[in-house]
Amino acid sequence: MFPLLAAVDPVSSASRASPADPAYSTGRAFPAVPAVPADPPIPADPGNPSTGRTVEKDCCGNLLIQGIQPAFQIWETDVEAITNVLQVTIYSSPSSTDTFEVEFDSADKRSMTVLPGNTTTFISQGINAVKVSSRGNALTYIEGKFAISATLTLRDPYPPANNK
């Protein structure tokens, strides 16, 4: 028979890895790794002052269509702004009797339909305006809500002259 030997662990209990640490299963502790700082934000190009300023804008509101109504505009950008990203979310109440028809004015005409009791989201670039309508009749009742988030680049209205 062999004598029983006690196992000796060279790693003290204070420096052992926790169960959440990948080193825990090996029973060895690893030295702490210093945190890597995040990259600093990239500043605007000082050599191109006409690039403009980027801003984020949000808006929201209620929607109500009763009977036959023409399409109405809920958002429009200024001609001096470039729409980098536009996110439009439309909610239609379950009590609505018809669908919202949403039209996006851009180089490509795009649209979406929002059924009663549903929420639909659209994300795109280059949108100039958003209009809401319905194909309903005199008994149509549609209510809902909208939220719009836009990231715009405002063009410099007075770009510097080229001095060449």
Coordinates of C-alpha atoms in Angstrom, one line a residue:
M1 CA 0.0 0.0 0.0
F2 CA 1.1 3.5 -0.7
P3 CA 0.9 6.2 1.9
L4 CA -1.7 8.9 1.3
L5 CA -0.1 12.2 0.3
A6 CA -1.8 15.6 0.8
A7 CA -2.1 17.6 -2.4
V8 CA -0.2 20.9 -2.3
D9 CA -1.6 23.8 -4.3
P10 CA 1.1 26.4 -5.0
V11 CA -1.6 29.1 -5.7
S12 CA -2.9 30.7 -2.6
S13 CA -6.7 31.0 -2.1
A14 CA -6.5 34.8 -2.3
S15 CA -5.2 34.7 -5.9
R16 CA -7.5 32.0 -7.2
A17 CA -9.8 32.7 -10.1
S18 CA -13.6 33.1 -9.5
P19 CA -16.1 30.5 -10.9
A20 CA -17.0 33.1 -13.6
D21 CA -13.3 33.3 -14.7
P22 CA -12.1 31.0 -17.5
A23 CA -9.0 30.3 -15.3
Y24 CA -11.2 28.7 -12.6
S25 CA -11.4 25.3 -14.3
T26 CA -7.7 25.0 -14.4
G27 CA -7.1 26.0 -10.8
R28 CA -4.5 28.5 -11.9
A29 CA -4.8 32.2 -11.5
F30 CA -3.8 34.5 -14.4
P31 CA -2.3 38.0 -13.9
A32 CA -4.8 40.8 -14.3
V33 CA -4.9 42.3 -17.7
P34 CA -5.1 46.1 -17.8
A35 CA -8.2 47.6 -19.4
V36 CA -7.8 49.0 -22.8
P37 CA -9.1 52.6 -23.1
A38 CA -11.7 53.3 -25.7
D39 CA -10.6 55.0 -28.9
P40 CA -11.2 58.8 -28.8
P41 CA -13.9 60.2 -31.1
I42 CA -12.7 61.2 -34.6
P43 CA -12.8 65.0 -34.9
A44 CA -14.3 66.7 -37.9
D45 CA -11.9 67.2 -40.8
P46 CA -10.4 70.6 -40.2
G47 CA -9.2 70.7 -43.9
N48 CA -12.8 70.5 -45.1
P49 CA -14.9 73.1 -43.2
S50 CA -17.9 72.8 -45.6
T51 CA -18.8 69.3 -44.3
G52 CA -21.3 70.8 -41.9
R53 CA -22.4 69.8 -38.5
T54 CA -24.1 66.6 -37.5
V55 CA -27.2 66.8 -35.2
E56 CA -29.6 64.2 -33.9
K57 CA -33.3 65.2 -33.6
D58 CA -36.3 63.2 -32.3
C59 CA -40.0 64.0 -32.5
C60 CA -43.1 62.1 -31.7
G61 CA -46.9 62.6 -31.7
N62 CA -50.4 61.3 -32.0
L63 CA -52.1 60.3 -35.3
L64 CA -55.9 60.4 -35.9
I65 CA -57.7 59.9 -39.2
Q66 CA -61.5 60.0 -39.3
G67 CA -63.4 59.6 -42.5
I68 CA -61.8 60.5 -45.8
Q69 CA -58.9 62.8 -45.3
P70 CA -56.0 63.8 -47.6
A71 CA -52.5 62.6 -46.8
F72 CA -50.7 64.8 -44.2
Q73 CA -47.1 65.4 -43.6
I74 CA -45.6 64.5 -40.2
W75 CA -41.9 65.2 -40.9
E76 CA -39.9 67.2 -43.5
T77 CA -36.2 68.1 -43.7
D78 CA -34.9 71.5 -44.8
V79 CA -33.1 71.7 -48.2
E80 CA -29.9 72.7 -46.4
A81 CA -29.7 69.4 -44.5
I82 CA -28.6 65.9 -45.5
T83 CA -30.6 63.1 -43.9
N84 CA -27.9 60.6 -42.8
V85 CA -30.3 58.2 -41.1
L86 CA -34.0 58.4 -40.4
Q87 CA -36.0 55.9 -38.3
V88 CA -39.8 56.2 -38.3
T89 CA -41.9 54.1 -36.0
I90 CA -45.7 54.1 -36.3
Y91 CA -48.1 52.4 -33.9
S92 CA -51.8 51.8 -34.9
S93 CA -54.3 51.2 -32.1
P94 CA -56.2 47.9 -32.0
S95 CA -59.4 49.9 -32.1
S96 CA -58.5 51.3 -35.6
T97 CA -60.9 50.3 -38.4
D98 CA -58.3 50.6 -41.2
T99 CA -54.6 50.8 -41.9
F100 CA -52.1 53.6 -41.9
E101 CA -50.4 54.1 -45.3
V102 CA -47.0 55.8 -44.8
E103 CA -45.1 57.3 -47.7
F104 CA -41.4 58.3 -47.6
D105 CA -40.4 61.0 -50.1
S106 CA -36.8 60.3 -51.4
A107 CA -35.1 59.5 -54.6
D108 CA -36.9 56.2 -54.5
K109 CA -40.6 56.4 -53.5
R110 CA -41.0 54.0 -50.6
S111 CA -44.0 53.2 -48.4
M112 CA -45.2 50.9 -45.6
T113 CA -48.5 49.8 -44.2
V114 CA -49.3 49.6 -40.5
L115 CA -52.1 47.3 -39.6
P116 CA -54.4 47.9 -36.6
G117 CA -52.8 46.8 -33.3
N118 CA -49.3 46.7 -34.8
T119 CA -46.1 48.8 -34.7
T120 CA -43.9 49.1 -37.8
T121 CA -40.5 50.7 -38.1
F122 CA -38.6 51.9 -41.2
I123 CA -35.0 53.0 -41.3
S124 CA -33.4 54.6 -44.3
Q125 CA -31.2 57.4 -45.7
G126 CA -31.9 60.3 -47.9
I127 CA -35.5 60.8 -46.8
N128 CA -36.9 64.3 -47.4
A129 CA -40.5 63.9 -46.0
V130 CA -42.9 61.5 -44.3
K131 CA -46.6 61.5 -45.1
V132 CA -49.4 59.5 -43.5
S133 CA -52.8 58.6 -45.1
S134 CA -55.5 55.9 -45.3
R135 CA -57.4 54.2 -48.1
G136 CA -60.5 54.4 -45.9
N137 CA -64.1 55.5 -46.4
A138 CA -66.5 57.8 -44.5
L139 CA -66.6 55.4 -41.6
T140 CA -62.8 55.1 -41.2
Y141 CA -61.4 55.6 -37.7
I142 CA -57.6 55.2 -37.2
E143 CA -55.6 56.3 -34.3
G144 CA -52.0 55.8 -33.3
K145 CA -48.7 57.3 -32.4
F146 CA -45.4 58.0 -34.2
A147 CA -41.8 58.5 -33.2
I148 CA -39.1 59.8 -35.6
S149 CA -35.3 59.9 -34.9
A150 CA -33.2 61.7 -37.5
T151 CA -29.4 62.1 -37.8
L152 CA -28.8 65.1 -40.1
T153 CA -25.8 66.9 -41.4
L154 CA -26.4 70.6 -41.7
R155 CA -24.7 72.2 -44.6
D156 CA -22.8 75.4 -44.1
P157 CA -24.9 78.1 -45.7
Y158 CA -21.8 80.2 -46.2
P159 CA -19.0 77.9 -47.3
P160 CA -15.6 79.5 -47.5
A161 CA -14.5 80.7 -50.9
N162 CA -11.7 78.9 -52.6
N163 CA -8.7 81.1 -52.6
K164 CA -6.5 79.6 -55.3

